[in-house]
């Protein structure tokens, strides 16, 4: 400020002093006036320069202007740069935040006070069948037409989840989306969406499973308790007593088989994948299955042609017990379902490329094509009574599927109704070696990991 006053006085002195010196008092006053006017013109020129700079809008290059205007321009530029930096930082933070929301596996929709869409991520768009560009500023209730959603939207205070059918959901392939609303800010809403199809399916399967197990156990249990009660209350002749006890033993055996199969399944699900350290001789595996098949055939009093092809001289890697149980289940089924007079052919064949195929062919009733894809579901049976009569639990093929998957193999189910079935599985080359070779020869081949399922 002092510099400014000095500059002003200096201008006046430059006009006034020579005027007074050469022309006396009056000219001196005129000189002072001329000096003040010159100062004002100079200041206006500086102000004009600053104004031009402001209009140009290029705030990074400050004009070279001396005095107050120069300083004002400089301070203005600095303040602006600070603001610019703050704005850039805020924008960066917002971008990071939105990027995180975009990457979220859950759908996120920001709604304004009127429940119009302000922003949504791709996941939410996919869950709700919306277009992230076109549907902005649209009322969400006009776009999500599920009747459950409108009712849910009215009762946001309940803060509960609602499950609606997702886009493209059909009865055969339902798609379930769970939604939850959270109020935030001043009357705004955050709508979160989650694809719960797999969770709902798992829950559905769990309920079915529990119901099935209960049903399977209840039937023999009812027979057993009925017989126990009869035997407690009645004096039965020895012959009848024996018959009762035989039926009771059968029912107890049925429950035991069921529990064993359930335990096998849960062990298969819970244990680590079988490695390639344990090797089982294919001939031994077939011999054990043969013994079990013959025992089943004689227990069921069946006359079958049970043929086992000569086993290749090979070893298979994995859990020997699991592989034996898988093949035994297939051979057991063939024996149980093929009527007397029929035949069952079991073979292990080395395939080109080093894989091995275990196959069980029978001349039984066969399975209609619509049932084939469901045979490996737990408790799925084509003919319930025939399965039970022959001691089936409905879990055999589910166990086979698990074992084969755990060994990286492929399950093969082929059947023609009325003509017989050919069920088997193929193990990958990494799990097969010739009987004469050492494990080290094949250790270099990586063990194949099974597909999920
Ligand atoms: P189960 O204990 O009832 O035999 P599985 O899981 O082993 O259960 O088999 C499922 C269903 O597949 C059986 O109930 C039966 O209807 C059908 N099935 C399995 N193997 C054969 C076969 N070799 N011939 C005809 N049907 C079969």
Short mmCIF file of C-alpha atoms and ligand atoms in Angstrom, two decimals:
data_model
loop_
_atom_site.label_atom_id
_atom_site.label_comp_id
_atom_site.label_asym_id
_atom_site.label_seq_id
_atom_site.Cartn_x
_atom_site.Cartn_y
_atom_site.Cartn_z
CA UNK A 1 0.00 0.00 0.00
CA UNK A 2 2.86 2.35 0.95
CA UNK A 3 4.49 1.67 -2.44
CA UNK A 4 1.25 2.54 -4.15
CA UNK A 5 0.97 5.88 -2.31
CA UNK A 6 4.62 6.61 -3.08
CA UNK A 7 4.04 5.87 -6.77
CA UNK A 8 1.03 8.17 -6.77
CA UNK A 9 3.03 10.96 -5.04
CA UNK A 10 5.92 10.38 -7.41
CA UNK A 11 3.64 10.87 -10.45
CA UNK A 12 2.22 14.07 -8.94
CA UNK A 13 5.70 15.33 -8.09
CA UNK A 14 6.92 14.69 -11.66
CA UNK A 15 4.06 16.90 -12.96
CA UNK A 16 3.90 19.45 -10.13
CA UNK A 17 7.55 20.29 -9.36
CA UNK A 18 8.66 21.27 -12.92
CA UNK A 19 5.32 23.17 -13.36
CA UNK A 20 5.84 25.17 -10.20
CA UNK A 21 9.53 25.72 -11.03
CA UNK A 22 8.96 27.07 -14.52
CA UNK A 23 5.42 28.53 -14.37
CA UNK A 24 4.69 29.36 -10.75
CA UNK A 25 1.88 28.16 -8.43
CA UNK A 26 -0.94 27.73 -10.98
CA UNK A 27 1.12 25.76 -13.42
CA UNK A 28 2.39 23.77 -10.44
CA UNK A 29 -1.23 22.79 -9.51
CA UNK A 30 -1.94 21.89 -13.16
CA UNK A 31 1.24 19.80 -13.15
CA UNK A 32 0.07 17.96 -10.01
CA UNK A 33 -3.28 17.25 -11.73
CA UNK A 34 -1.54 16.04 -14.89
CA UNK A 35 0.64 13.75 -12.72
CA UNK A 36 -2.47 12.30 -10.95
CA UNK A 37 -4.22 11.73 -14.32
CA UNK A 38 -1.08 10.00 -15.70
CA UNK A 39 -1.04 7.74 -12.62
CA UNK A 40 -4.75 6.89 -13.07
CA UNK A 41 -4.18 6.09 -16.79
CA UNK A 42 -1.24 3.85 -15.88
CA UNK A 43 -3.34 1.99 -13.28
CA UNK A 44 -6.22 1.62 -15.77
CA UNK A 45 -3.86 0.12 -18.34
CA UNK A 46 -2.68 -2.41 -15.75
CA UNK A 47 -6.28 -3.20 -14.79
CA UNK A 48 -7.10 -3.69 -18.50
CA UNK A 49 -4.20 -6.10 -18.85
CA UNK A 50 -5.44 -8.12 -15.84
CA UNK A 51 -9.01 -8.09 -17.21
CA UNK A 52 -7.81 -9.39 -20.58
CA UNK A 53 -5.95 -12.15 -18.77
CA UNK A 54 -9.03 -13.06 -16.76
CA UNK A 55 -11.12 -13.19 -19.93
CA UNK A 56 -8.57 -15.40 -21.66
CA UNK A 57 -8.97 -17.85 -18.82
CA UNK A 58 -5.41 -19.09 -19.00
CA UNK A 59 -4.75 -18.95 -15.28
CA UNK A 60 -1.42 -20.71 -15.37
CA UNK A 61 0.52 -17.82 -17.05
CA UNK A 62 0.02 -14.73 -14.91
CA UNK A 63 0.51 -11.38 -16.83
CA UNK A 64 3.59 -9.36 -15.97
CA UNK A 65 1.85 -6.45 -14.31
CA UNK A 66 3.50 -4.35 -11.60
CA UNK A 67 1.77 -2.93 -8.54
CA UNK A 68 -1.53 -3.81 -6.94
CA UNK A 69 -3.09 -5.34 -10.08
CA UNK A 70 -0.12 -7.62 -10.57
CA UNK A 71 -0.31 -8.81 -6.99
CA UNK A 72 -4.08 -9.29 -7.17
CA UNK A 73 -3.69 -11.35 -10.35
CA UNK A 74 -0.98 -13.47 -8.77
CA UNK A 75 -3.00 -14.15 -5.62
CA UNK A 76 -6.03 -14.95 -7.71
CA UNK A 77 -3.98 -17.40 -9.77
CA UNK A 78 -2.62 -19.11 -6.64
CA UNK A 79 -6.04 -19.43 -5.04
CA UNK A 80 -7.32 -20.89 -8.26
CA UNK A 81 -4.51 -23.42 -8.50
CA UNK A 82 -5.20 -24.56 -4.92
CA UNK A 83 -8.88 -24.94 -5.75
CA UNK A 84 -8.03 -26.80 -8.94
CA UNK A 85 -5.82 -29.19 -7.01
CA UNK A 86 -8.52 -29.79 -4.42
CA UNK A 87 -11.10 -30.40 -7.14
CA UNK A 88 -8.73 -32.82 -8.93
CA UNK A 89 -8.15 -34.70 -5.68
CA UNK A 90 -11.87 -34.88 -4.94
CA UNK A 91 -12.55 -36.11 -8.49
CA UNK A 92 -9.81 -38.70 -8.14
CA UNK A 93 -11.31 -39.93 -4.88
CA UNK A 94 -14.75 -40.09 -6.47
CA UNK A 95 -13.33 -42.03 -9.44
CA UNK A 96 -11.65 -44.50 -7.06
CA UNK A 97 -14.88 -44.86 -5.15
CA UNK A 98 -16.93 -45.44 -8.29
CA UNK A 99 -14.32 -47.87 -9.62
CA UNK A 100 -14.65 -49.86 -6.37
CA UNK A 101 -18.44 -49.84 -6.71
CA UNK A 102 -18.14 -50.88 -10.35
CA UNK A 103 -15.90 -53.78 -9.40
CA UNK A 104 -18.23 -54.88 -6.62
CA UNK A 105 -19.67 -58.39 -7.14
CA UNK A 106 -22.92 -56.97 -5.80
CA UNK A 107 -25.16 -54.63 -7.75
CA UNK A 108 -25.31 -51.03 -6.52
CA UNK A 109 -27.96 -48.48 -7.54
CA UNK A 110 -28.03 -44.91 -6.17
CA UNK A 111 -31.53 -43.46 -6.10
CA UNK A 112 -32.46 -39.82 -5.61
CA UNK A 113 -35.30 -38.54 -3.40
CA UNK A 114 -37.89 -39.38 -6.04
CA UNK A 115 -36.46 -42.89 -6.42
CA UNK A 116 -34.96 -42.07 -9.79
CA UNK A 117 -31.75 -43.81 -10.79
CA UNK A 118 -28.74 -41.52 -10.33
CA UNK A 119 -26.04 -44.12 -10.90
CA UNK A 120 -25.76 -47.90 -11.14
CA UNK A 121 -22.98 -50.37 -11.75
CA UNK A 122 -22.90 -53.02 -14.48
CA UNK A 123 -23.71 -55.80 -12.00
CA UNK A 124 -26.92 -54.07 -10.91
CA UNK A 125 -27.80 -53.48 -14.57
CA UNK A 126 -27.37 -57.20 -15.27
CA UNK A 127 -29.32 -58.21 -12.14
CA UNK A 128 -32.26 -55.90 -12.87
CA UNK A 129 -32.21 -55.92 -16.67
CA UNK A 130 -31.37 -52.20 -16.84
CA UNK A 131 -29.24 -50.15 -19.20
CA UNK A 132 -26.58 -48.19 -17.26
CA UNK A 133 -26.67 -45.31 -19.77
CA UNK A 134 -30.24 -45.11 -21.02
CA UNK A 135 -32.03 -45.74 -17.73
CA UNK A 136 -30.41 -42.96 -15.69
CA UNK A 137 -32.95 -40.53 -14.23
CA UNK A 138 -35.75 -43.09 -14.74
CA UNK A 139 -38.03 -44.13 -11.88
CA UNK A 140 -36.82 -47.51 -10.64
CA UNK A 141 -40.36 -48.80 -9.98
CA UNK A 142 -41.23 -48.20 -13.65
CA UNK A 143 -38.32 -50.31 -14.79
CA UNK A 144 -38.31 -53.21 -12.33
CA UNK A 145 -41.73 -54.69 -12.97
CA UNK A 146 -41.65 -57.61 -10.52
CA UNK A 147 -44.82 -57.32 -8.35
CA UNK A 148 -42.82 -58.19 -5.23
CA UNK A 149 -40.49 -55.27 -5.88
CA UNK A 150 -43.22 -52.57 -5.85
CA UNK A 151 -44.58 -53.84 -2.50
CA UNK A 152 -41.07 -54.08 -1.10
CA UNK A 153 -40.33 -50.53 -2.22
CA UNK A 154 -43.31 -49.16 -0.29
CA UNK A 155 -42.03 -50.75 2.91
CA UNK A 156 -38.44 -49.63 2.86
CA UNK A 157 -38.49 -49.12 6.61
CA UNK A 158 -38.68 -52.88 7.06
CA UNK A 159 -35.05 -53.01 5.86
CA UNK A 160 -35.49 -56.57 4.72
CA UNK A 161 -34.38 -58.50 1.67
CA UNK A 162 -36.74 -59.31 -1.15
CA UNK A 163 -36.00 -62.02 -3.70
CA UNK A 164 -37.26 -61.38 -7.22
CA UNK A 165 -36.94 -63.30 -10.48
CA UNK A 166 -33.93 -62.05 -12.43
CA UNK A 167 -33.99 -61.18 -16.16
CA UNK A 168 -34.32 -64.25 -18.37
CA UNK A 169 -35.52 -66.38 -15.48
CA UNK A 170 -37.65 -69.37 -16.53
CA UNK A 171 -39.33 -72.17 -14.64
CA UNK A 172 -36.70 -74.59 -15.90
CA UNK A 173 -33.79 -72.23 -15.17
CA UNK A 174 -34.87 -69.87 -12.41
CA UNK A 175 -32.68 -66.87 -11.65
CA UNK A 176 -33.08 -65.31 -8.22
CA UNK A 177 -31.95 -61.81 -7.29
CA UNK A 178 -31.99 -60.61 -3.71
CA UNK A 179 -32.53 -56.86 -3.16
CA UNK A 180 -32.04 -54.68 -0.11
CA UNK A 181 -32.71 -50.94 0.29
CA UNK A 182 -30.69 -48.70 2.58
CA UNK A 183 -31.76 -45.07 3.15
CA UNK A 184 -28.87 -42.57 3.15
CA UNK A 185 -28.26 -38.83 2.90
CA UNK A 186 -31.35 -36.65 2.66
CA UNK A 187 -34.11 -39.00 1.54
CA UNK A 188 -31.87 -40.93 -0.84
CA UNK A 189 -31.71 -44.70 -1.24
CA UNK A 190 -29.01 -47.22 -1.89
CA UNK A 191 -30.33 -50.36 -3.59
CA UNK A 192 -28.05 -53.39 -3.30
CA UNK A 193 -28.60 -56.49 -5.41
CA UNK A 194 -27.09 -59.98 -5.16
CA UNK A 195 -27.49 -63.04 -7.40
CA UNK A 196 -28.69 -65.74 -5.00
CA UNK A 197 -29.58 -68.36 -7.62
CA UNK A 198 -26.83 -70.74 -6.48
CA UNK A 199 -27.57 -70.13 -2.79
CA UNK A 200 -31.29 -70.76 -3.31
CA UNK A 201 -30.56 -73.87 -5.36
CA UNK A 202 -28.22 -75.17 -2.65
CA UNK A 203 -30.84 -74.45 0.00
CA UNK A 204 -33.46 -76.19 -2.11
CA UNK A 205 -31.18 -79.19 -2.57
CA UNK A 206 -30.40 -79.27 1.15
CA UNK A 207 -34.10 -79.30 2.00
CA UNK A 208 -34.76 -82.04 -0.58
CA UNK A 209 -31.83 -84.01 0.75
CA UNK A 210 -32.97 -83.84 4.36
CA UNK A 211 -36.52 -84.78 3.31
CA UNK A 212 -35.21 -87.71 1.24
CA UNK A 213 -32.94 -89.03 3.98
CA UNK A 214 -35.74 -88.76 6.54
CA UNK A 215 -38.09 -90.58 4.19
CA UNK A 216 -35.57 -93.33 3.43
CA UNK A 217 -34.92 -93.92 7.12
CA UNK A 218 -38.52 -93.62 8.22
CA UNK A 219 -39.77 -96.51 6.07
CA UNK A 220 -37.51 -99.27 7.51
CA UNK A 221 -37.80 -97.69 10.94
CA UNK A 222 -41.61 -97.93 10.82
CA UNK A 223 -41.40 -101.61 9.82
CA UNK A 224 -38.87 -102.31 12.56
CA UNK A 225 -40.80 -100.59 15.35
CA UNK A 226 -44.06 -102.22 14.22
CA UNK A 227 -42.49 -105.67 14.36
CA UNK A 228 -40.83 -104.98 17.71
CA UNK A 229 -44.18 -103.91 19.14
CA UNK A 230 -45.93 -107.01 17.79
CA UNK A 231 -43.27 -109.28 19.22
CA UNK A 232 -43.49 -107.56 22.58
CA UNK A 233 -47.26 -107.88 22.78
CA UNK A 234 -47.94 -111.24 21.16
CA UNK A 235 -46.77 -114.74 21.84
CA UNK A 236 -45.79 -115.84 18.33
CA UNK A 237 -45.08 -119.39 17.16
CA UNK A 238 -41.35 -120.00 16.57
CA UNK A 239 -41.76 -120.13 12.77
CA UNK A 240 -43.48 -116.75 12.59
CA UNK A 241 -41.07 -115.27 15.07
CA UNK A 242 -38.18 -116.24 12.81
CA UNK A 243 -39.88 -114.67 9.80
CA UNK A 244 -40.37 -111.44 11.75
CA UNK A 245 -36.77 -111.39 12.87
CA UNK A 246 -35.59 -111.95 9.28
CA UNK A 247 -37.63 -108.98 8.05
CA UNK A 248 -36.30 -106.87 10.92
CA UNK A 249 -32.72 -107.83 10.06
CA UNK A 250 -33.39 -106.88 6.42
CA UNK A 251 -34.73 -103.47 7.40
CA UNK A 252 -31.83 -102.86 9.77
CA UNK A 253 -29.45 -103.82 6.96
CA UNK A 254 -31.22 -101.39 4.66
CA UNK A 255 -30.72 -98.54 7.11
CA UNK A 256 -27.11 -99.50 7.59
CA UNK A 257 -26.47 -99.49 3.83
CA UNK A 258 -28.09 -96.08 3.58
CA UNK A 259 -26.02 -94.66 6.42
CA UNK A 260 -22.85 -96.15 4.89
CA UNK A 261 -23.63 -94.56 1.52
CA UNK A 262 -24.34 -91.21 3.17
CA UNK A 263 -21.05 -91.39 5.03
CA UNK A 264 -19.21 -92.31 1.83
CA UNK A 265 -20.73 -89.30 0.06
CA UNK A 266 -19.86 -86.91 2.86
CA UNK A 267 -16.30 -88.30 2.99
CA UNK A 268 -15.97 -87.79 -0.76
CA UNK A 269 -17.13 -84.19 -0.43
CA UNK A 270 -15.00 -83.36 2.56
CA UNK A 271 -11.68 -85.06 1.85
CA UNK A 272 -8.78 -83.66 -0.18
CA UNK A 273 -8.50 -84.66 -3.84
CA UNK A 274 -6.78 -88.01 -4.35
CA UNK A 275 -3.15 -87.57 -5.39
CA UNK A 276 -1.08 -89.73 -7.68
CA UNK A 277 0.96 -91.46 -4.96
CA UNK A 278 -1.26 -94.53 -4.48
CA UNK A 279 -1.37 -97.02 -7.36
CA UNK A 280 -3.93 -99.80 -7.69
CA UNK A 281 -3.56 -102.82 -9.92
CA UNK A 282 -6.42 -102.86 -12.45
CA UNK A 283 -6.61 -106.69 -12.32
CA UNK A 284 -6.98 -106.58 -8.53
CA UNK A 285 -9.63 -103.88 -8.76
CA UNK A 286 -11.66 -106.00 -11.22
CA UNK A 287 -11.22 -109.14 -9.06
CA UNK A 288 -12.63 -107.38 -6.02
CA UNK A 289 -15.60 -106.08 -8.00
CA UNK A 290 -16.19 -109.60 -9.33
CA UNK A 291 -16.38 -111.00 -5.79
CA UNK A 292 -18.88 -108.33 -4.74
CA UNK A 293 -20.98 -108.82 -7.88
CA UNK A 294 -21.15 -112.58 -7.33
CA UNK A 295 -22.19 -112.02 -3.71
CA UNK A 296 -25.00 -109.68 -4.79
CA UNK A 297 -26.16 -112.09 -7.50
CA UNK A 298 -26.31 -115.00 -5.07
CA UNK A 299 -28.05 -112.90 -2.39
CA UNK A 300 -30.70 -111.94 -4.97
CA UNK A 301 -30.79 -115.50 -6.26
CA UNK A 302 -30.05 -114.41 -9.82
CA UNK A 303 -28.75 -116.55 -12.65
CA UNK A 304 -26.67 -114.19 -14.78
CA UNK A 305 -23.78 -114.54 -17.16
CA UNK A 306 -21.22 -112.43 -15.33
CA UNK A 307 -18.25 -111.94 -17.68
CA UNK A 308 -15.07 -110.06 -16.79
CA UNK A 309 -12.73 -109.38 -19.73
CA UNK A 310 -9.01 -110.07 -19.08
CA UNK A 311 -7.58 -107.02 -17.31
CA UNK A 312 -4.79 -105.01 -19.00
CA UNK A 313 -1.48 -105.01 -17.18
CA UNK A 314 -1.82 -101.53 -15.81
CA UNK A 315 -2.06 -99.58 -12.60
CA UNK A 316 -4.29 -96.60 -11.87
CA UNK A 317 -3.42 -93.73 -9.55
CA UNK A 318 -5.81 -92.34 -6.96
CA UNK A 319 -7.76 -93.57 -3.99
CA UNK A 320 -7.98 -97.34 -4.64
CA UNK A 321 -10.92 -97.75 -2.25
CA UNK A 322 -12.91 -95.03 -4.02
CA UNK A 323 -12.22 -96.43 -7.50
CA UNK A 324 -13.18 -99.94 -6.40
CA UNK A 325 -16.36 -98.62 -4.82
CA UNK A 326 -17.24 -96.69 -8.02
CA UNK A 327 -16.82 -99.72 -10.27
CA UNK A 328 -18.53 -101.98 -7.71
CA UNK A 329 -21.54 -99.67 -7.68
CA UNK A 330 -21.82 -99.90 -11.48
CA UNK A 331 -21.39 -103.68 -11.52
CA UNK A 332 -23.77 -104.04 -8.55
CA UNK A 333 -26.45 -101.99 -10.35
CA UNK A 334 -26.07 -104.09 -13.51
CA UNK A 335 -26.49 -107.28 -11.46
CA UNK A 336 -29.44 -105.88 -9.48
CA UNK A 337 -31.37 -104.53 -12.44
CA UNK A 338 -30.69 -107.28 -15.01
CA UNK A 339 -33.22 -110.09 -14.74
CA UNK A 340 -32.12 -113.72 -14.48
CA UNK A 341 -30.98 -115.10 -17.80
CA UNK A 342 -29.35 -111.81 -18.79
CA UNK A 343 -25.67 -111.00 -18.96
CA UNK A 344 -23.28 -108.47 -17.49
CA UNK A 345 -19.95 -107.69 -19.19
CA UNK A 346 -17.25 -105.82 -17.31
CA UNK A 347 -14.05 -104.62 -18.96
CA UNK A 348 -11.10 -102.30 -18.43
CA UNK A 349 -9.64 -101.13 -21.73
CA UNK A 350 -6.56 -99.01 -22.42
CA UNK A 351 -7.48 -96.26 -24.89
CA UNK A 352 -5.18 -94.61 -27.42
CA UNK A 353 -3.41 -91.71 -25.68
CA UNK A 354 -2.95 -93.67 -22.45
CA UNK A 355 -6.39 -93.28 -20.88
CA UNK A 356 -8.26 -96.21 -19.41
CA UNK A 357 -11.96 -97.00 -19.69
CA UNK A 358 -13.90 -99.10 -17.21
CA UNK A 359 -17.19 -100.28 -18.66
CA UNK A 360 -20.14 -102.32 -17.43
CA UNK A 361 -22.64 -103.50 -20.05
CA UNK A 362 -25.82 -105.31 -19.17
CA UNK A 363 -28.86 -106.69 -20.94
CA UNK A 364 -31.24 -105.27 -18.32
CA UNK A 365 -34.30 -103.06 -18.73
CA UNK A 366 -32.30 -99.98 -19.80
CA UNK A 367 -33.18 -96.39 -18.96
CA UNK A 368 -35.29 -93.97 -21.04
CA UNK A 369 -33.31 -90.98 -22.38
CA UNK A 370 -35.23 -88.42 -20.26
CA UNK A 371 -34.03 -90.12 -17.05
CA UNK A 372 -30.37 -90.47 -18.04
CA UNK A 373 -29.18 -86.93 -17.16
CA UNK A 374 -30.76 -87.21 -13.68
CA UNK A 375 -29.48 -90.64 -12.66
CA UNK A 376 -26.55 -89.20 -10.72
CA UNK A 377 -28.78 -86.98 -8.57
CA UNK A 378 -29.05 -88.18 -4.99
CA UNK A 379 -32.08 -90.41 -4.44
CA UNK A 380 -33.17 -90.20 -8.09
CA UNK A 381 -34.60 -93.54 -9.14
CA UNK A 382 -36.36 -94.53 -12.33
CA UNK A 383 -38.26 -97.31 -10.59
CA UNK A 384 -38.45 -96.79 -6.84
CA UNK A 385 -39.83 -100.16 -5.88
CA UNK A 386 -37.35 -102.11 -8.00
CA UNK A 387 -34.49 -100.12 -6.50
CA UNK A 388 -35.66 -100.83 -2.93
CA UNK A 389 -36.48 -104.50 -3.58
CA UNK A 390 -32.89 -105.04 -4.63
CA UNK A 391 -31.42 -103.10 -1.71
CA UNK A 392 -30.75 -99.82 -3.55
CA UNK A 393 -30.31 -96.55 -1.70
CA UNK A 394 -30.57 -94.17 -4.65
CA UNK A 395 -27.06 -92.92 -3.86
CA UNK A 396 -24.91 -95.35 -5.89
CA UNK A 397 -24.50 -93.31 -9.06
CA UNK A 398 -24.07 -90.09 -7.05
CA UNK A 399 -21.08 -91.76 -5.36
CA UNK A 400 -19.73 -92.94 -8.74
CA UNK A 401 -20.02 -89.40 -10.16
CA UNK A 402 -18.14 -87.91 -7.22
CA UNK A 403 -15.34 -90.48 -7.36
CA UNK A 404 -14.91 -90.02 -11.11
CA UNK A 405 -14.84 -86.22 -10.81
CA UNK A 406 -12.34 -86.36 -7.97
CA UNK A 407 -10.03 -88.41 -10.21
CA UNK A 408 -10.37 -86.03 -13.18
CA UNK A 409 -12.27 -88.68 -15.12
CA UNK A 410 -15.34 -88.73 -17.30
CA UNK A 411 -18.55 -90.59 -16.49
CA UNK A 412 -20.26 -92.39 -19.39
CA UNK A 413 -23.91 -93.31 -19.10
CA UNK A 414 -25.47 -94.85 -22.19
CA UNK A 415 -28.65 -96.81 -22.23
CA UNK A 416 -31.44 -97.97 -24.49
CA UNK A 417 -34.82 -98.61 -22.97
CA UNK A 418 -35.60 -102.31 -23.15
CA UNK A 419 -32.19 -103.21 -24.55
CA UNK A 420 -29.72 -102.68 -21.71
CA UNK A 421 -27.24 -100.18 -20.38
CA UNK A 422 -23.57 -99.42 -20.75
CA UNK A 423 -22.31 -97.42 -17.79
CA UNK A 424 -18.65 -96.67 -17.18
CA UNK A 425 -15.94 -94.08 -16.73
CA UNK A 426 -12.66 -93.03 -18.31
CA UNK A 427 -9.62 -92.03 -16.26
CA UNK A 428 -7.06 -89.60 -17.72
CA UNK A 429 -3.67 -90.81 -19.00
CA UNK A 430 -1.93 -89.03 -16.09
CA UNK A 431 -3.49 -91.59 -13.74
CA UNK A 432 -2.49 -94.70 -15.73
CA UNK A 433 0.81 -96.52 -16.02
CA UNK A 434 1.88 -99.89 -17.37
CA UNK A 435 2.34 -102.55 -14.72
CA UNK A 436 6.08 -102.90 -15.45
CA UNK A 437 6.96 -99.17 -15.33
CA UNK A 438 8.01 -97.32 -12.18
CA UNK A 439 5.96 -94.46 -10.74
CA UNK A 440 8.83 -92.07 -11.61
CA UNK A 441 8.26 -92.73 -15.34
CA UNK A 442 4.79 -91.29 -15.09
CA UNK A 443 5.41 -88.80 -12.26
CA UNK A 444 6.40 -86.19 -14.84
CA UNK A 445 2.88 -86.24 -16.22
CA UNK A 446 0.73 -83.86 -14.22
CA UNK A 447 -2.28 -85.32 -12.44
CA UNK A 448 -5.47 -83.92 -13.92
CA UNK A 449 -7.68 -82.03 -11.49
CA UNK A 450 -11.34 -82.93 -11.57
CA UNK A 451 -14.03 -80.58 -12.77
CA UNK A 452 -16.09 -78.85 -10.13
CA UNK A 453 -19.44 -80.38 -9.22
P1 LIG B 1 -30.10 -97.27 -6.65
O1 LIG B 1 -29.58 -97.55 -5.31
O2 LIG B 1 -31.57 -96.98 -6.68
O3 LIG B 1 -29.72 -98.30 -7.66
P2 LIG B 1 -28.30 -95.57 -8.11
O4 LIG B 1 -27.88 -94.17 -7.86
O5 LIG B 1 -27.26 -96.60 -8.14
O6 LIG B 1 -29.43 -95.88 -7.06
O7 LIG B 1 -29.05 -95.58 -9.50
C1 LIG B 1 -30.03 -94.62 -9.75
C2 LIG B 1 -31.13 -95.21 -10.63
O8 LIG B 1 -30.59 -95.49 -11.92
C3 LIG B 1 -31.65 -96.55 -10.17
O9 LIG B 1 -32.67 -96.39 -9.23
C4 LIG B 1 -32.14 -97.16 -11.43
O10 LIG B 1 -33.45 -96.70 -11.70
C5 LIG B 1 -31.21 -96.60 -12.50
N1 LIG B 1 -30.15 -97.57 -12.85
C6 LIG B 1 -28.89 -97.58 -12.41
N2 LIG B 1 -28.18 -98.57 -12.98
C7 LIG B 1 -29.02 -99.20 -13.82
C8 LIG B 1 -28.87 -100.30 -14.71
N3 LIG B 1 -27.73 -100.94 -14.88
N4 LIG B 1 -29.97 -100.64 -15.46
C9 LIG B 1 -31.13 -99.98 -15.33
N5 LIG B 1 -31.33 -98.94 -14.50
C10 LIG B 1 -30.28 -98.54 -13.75
#
